[in-house]
Coordinates of C-alpha atoms in Angstrom, one line a residue:
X95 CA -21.1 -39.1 -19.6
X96 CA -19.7 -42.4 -20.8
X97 CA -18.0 -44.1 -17.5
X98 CA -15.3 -44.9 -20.4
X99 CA -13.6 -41.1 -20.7
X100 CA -12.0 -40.9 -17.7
X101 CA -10.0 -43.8 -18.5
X102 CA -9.9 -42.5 -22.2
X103 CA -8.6 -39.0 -20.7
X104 CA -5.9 -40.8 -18.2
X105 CA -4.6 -43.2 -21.4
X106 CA -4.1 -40.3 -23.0
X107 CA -2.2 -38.6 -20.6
X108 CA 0.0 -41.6 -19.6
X109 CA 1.3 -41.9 -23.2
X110 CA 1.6 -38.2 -24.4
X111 CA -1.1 -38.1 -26.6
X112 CA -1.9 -34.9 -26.6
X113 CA -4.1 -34.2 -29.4
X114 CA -6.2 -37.1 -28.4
X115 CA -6.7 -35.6 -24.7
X116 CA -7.7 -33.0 -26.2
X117 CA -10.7 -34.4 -28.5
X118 CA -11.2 -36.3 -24.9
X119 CA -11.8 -32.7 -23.3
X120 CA -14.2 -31.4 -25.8
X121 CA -16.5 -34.1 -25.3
X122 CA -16.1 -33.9 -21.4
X123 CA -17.0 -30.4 -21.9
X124 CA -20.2 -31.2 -23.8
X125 CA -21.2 -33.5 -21.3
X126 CA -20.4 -31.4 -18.4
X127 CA -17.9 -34.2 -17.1
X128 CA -16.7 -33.6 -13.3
X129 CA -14.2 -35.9 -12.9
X130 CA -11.0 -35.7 -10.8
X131 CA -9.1 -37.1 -14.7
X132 CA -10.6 -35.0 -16.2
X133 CA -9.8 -32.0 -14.2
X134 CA -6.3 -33.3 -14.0
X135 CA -6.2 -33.5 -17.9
X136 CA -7.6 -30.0 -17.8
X137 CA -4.8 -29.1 -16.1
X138 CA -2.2 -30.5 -18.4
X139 CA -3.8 -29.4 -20.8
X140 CA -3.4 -25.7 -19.8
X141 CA 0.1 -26.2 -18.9
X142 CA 0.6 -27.6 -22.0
X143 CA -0.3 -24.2 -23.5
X144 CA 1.7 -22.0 -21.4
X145 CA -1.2 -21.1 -18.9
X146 CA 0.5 -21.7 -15.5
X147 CA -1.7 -20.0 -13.7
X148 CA -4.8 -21.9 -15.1
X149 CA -3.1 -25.2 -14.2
X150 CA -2.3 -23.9 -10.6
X151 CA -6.0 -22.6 -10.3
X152 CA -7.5 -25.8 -11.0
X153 CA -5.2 -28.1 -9.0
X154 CA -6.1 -25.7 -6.5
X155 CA -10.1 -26.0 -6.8
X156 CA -8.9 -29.9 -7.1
X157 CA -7.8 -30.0 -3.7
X158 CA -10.6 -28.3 -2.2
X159 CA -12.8 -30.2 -3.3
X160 CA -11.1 -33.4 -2.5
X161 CA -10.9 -31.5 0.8
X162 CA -14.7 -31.5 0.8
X163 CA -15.0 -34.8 0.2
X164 CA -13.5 -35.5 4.2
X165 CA -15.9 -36.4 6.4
X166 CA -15.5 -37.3 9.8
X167 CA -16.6 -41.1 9.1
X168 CA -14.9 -41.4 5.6
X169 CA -11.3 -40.3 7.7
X170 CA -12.2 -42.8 10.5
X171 CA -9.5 -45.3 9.0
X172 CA -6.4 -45.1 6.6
X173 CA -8.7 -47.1 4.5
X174 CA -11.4 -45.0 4.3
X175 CA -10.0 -42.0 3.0
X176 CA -6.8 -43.4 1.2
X177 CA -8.7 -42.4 -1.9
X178 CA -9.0 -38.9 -0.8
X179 CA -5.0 -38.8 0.1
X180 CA -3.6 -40.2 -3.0
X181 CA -5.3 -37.3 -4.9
X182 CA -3.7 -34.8 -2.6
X183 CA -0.5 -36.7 -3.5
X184 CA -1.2 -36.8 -7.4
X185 CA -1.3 -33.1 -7.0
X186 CA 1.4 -32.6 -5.1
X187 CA 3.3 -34.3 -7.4
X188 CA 2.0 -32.1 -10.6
X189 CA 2.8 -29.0 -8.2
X190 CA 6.4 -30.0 -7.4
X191 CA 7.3 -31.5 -10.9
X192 CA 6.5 -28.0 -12.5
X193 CA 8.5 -26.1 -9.5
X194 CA 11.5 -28.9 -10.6
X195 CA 11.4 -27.8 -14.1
X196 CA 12.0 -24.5 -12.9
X197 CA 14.3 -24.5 -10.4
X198 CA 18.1 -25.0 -10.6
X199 CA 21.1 -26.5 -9.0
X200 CA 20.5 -27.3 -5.2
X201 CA 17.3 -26.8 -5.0
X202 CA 15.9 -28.8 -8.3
X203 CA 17.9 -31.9 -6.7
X204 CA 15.9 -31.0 -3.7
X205 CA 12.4 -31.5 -5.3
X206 CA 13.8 -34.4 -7.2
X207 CA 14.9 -36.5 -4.2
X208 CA 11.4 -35.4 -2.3
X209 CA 9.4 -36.8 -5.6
X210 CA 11.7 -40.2 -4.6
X211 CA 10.5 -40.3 -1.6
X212 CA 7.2 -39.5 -2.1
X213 CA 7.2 -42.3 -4.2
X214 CA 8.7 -45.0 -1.4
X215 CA 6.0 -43.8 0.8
X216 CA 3.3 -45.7 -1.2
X217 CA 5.0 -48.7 -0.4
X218 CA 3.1 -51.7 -2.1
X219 CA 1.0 -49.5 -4.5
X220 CA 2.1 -50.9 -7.8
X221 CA -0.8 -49.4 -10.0
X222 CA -0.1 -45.8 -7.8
X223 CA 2.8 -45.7 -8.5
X224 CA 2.9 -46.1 -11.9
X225 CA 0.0 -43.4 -12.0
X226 CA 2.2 -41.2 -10.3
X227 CA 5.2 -42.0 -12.9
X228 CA 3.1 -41.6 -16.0
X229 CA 1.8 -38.1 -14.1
X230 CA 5.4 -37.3 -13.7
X231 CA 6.4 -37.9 -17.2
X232 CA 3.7 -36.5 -19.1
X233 CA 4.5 -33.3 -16.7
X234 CA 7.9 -33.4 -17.4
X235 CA 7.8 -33.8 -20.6
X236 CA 5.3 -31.3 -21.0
X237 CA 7.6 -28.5 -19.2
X238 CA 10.4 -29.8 -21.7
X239 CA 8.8 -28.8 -24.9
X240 CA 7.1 -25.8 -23.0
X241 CA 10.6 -24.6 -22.3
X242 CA 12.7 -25.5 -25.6
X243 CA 10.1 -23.5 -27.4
X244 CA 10.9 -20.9 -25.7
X245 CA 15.0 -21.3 -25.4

């Protein structure tokens, strides 16, 4: 696998370019890419076309095997595993973004102001939180066209 498509896969999920995530895909599927971009692209991609419970089912297998990953000495220090936790927060964020797009009133400002503060917990993360964002957007945008097709 070229060390090039993740990156490929994430620029095309950071600027909405769907159709080119999706040539992306096929070729990560030809070269039997396991990547956690990839997956995550994966994921869009089936929420893209309506398949909520394919996107929940791999953000699930995401997070257990990010889960895996934990060792006792790679969670010795923050440091160590902070890899490891900001992909539990990437998902997170996917998870709660979709559950914002679908709730209402009260509790959609809920999950709005907990994505804030989520965000403010990074602190100095500049390039992880503007992964995060672009995650957000493409999600959000993504549940927007999901749901005016079907208004």
């Amino acid at each position: 696998m070229s060390r090039l498509l993740p990156h490929a896969v994430e620029a095309s999920i950071m600027t909405a370019k769907w159709s080119k995530l999706d040539e992306y895909l096929r070729v990560c599927t030809q070269e039997g890419a396991d990547d956690f971009t990839i997956s995550v692209g994966v994921a869009l991609r089936a929420l893209r076309s309506g398949r909520e419970d394919e996107f929940r089912n791999i953000v699930d297998k995401l997070r257990r095997t990010t889960a895996k990953s934990l060792t006792t000495s790679s969670t010795t220090s923050l440091q160590s595993c902070h890899d490891s936790l900001f992909r539990f927060h990437a998902l997170t964020e996917l998870e709660t973004v979709v559950e914002a797009s679908k709730a209402m009133g009260a509790e959609r400002t809920r999950l709005l102001e907990s994505l804030d503060r989520r965000l403010d917990a990074l602190g100095v993360y500049i390039s992880e939180k503007q992964y995060l964002l672009g995650l957000r957007r493409a999600t959000m945008e993504l549940w927007y066209v999901l749901l005016s097709a079907h208004a």
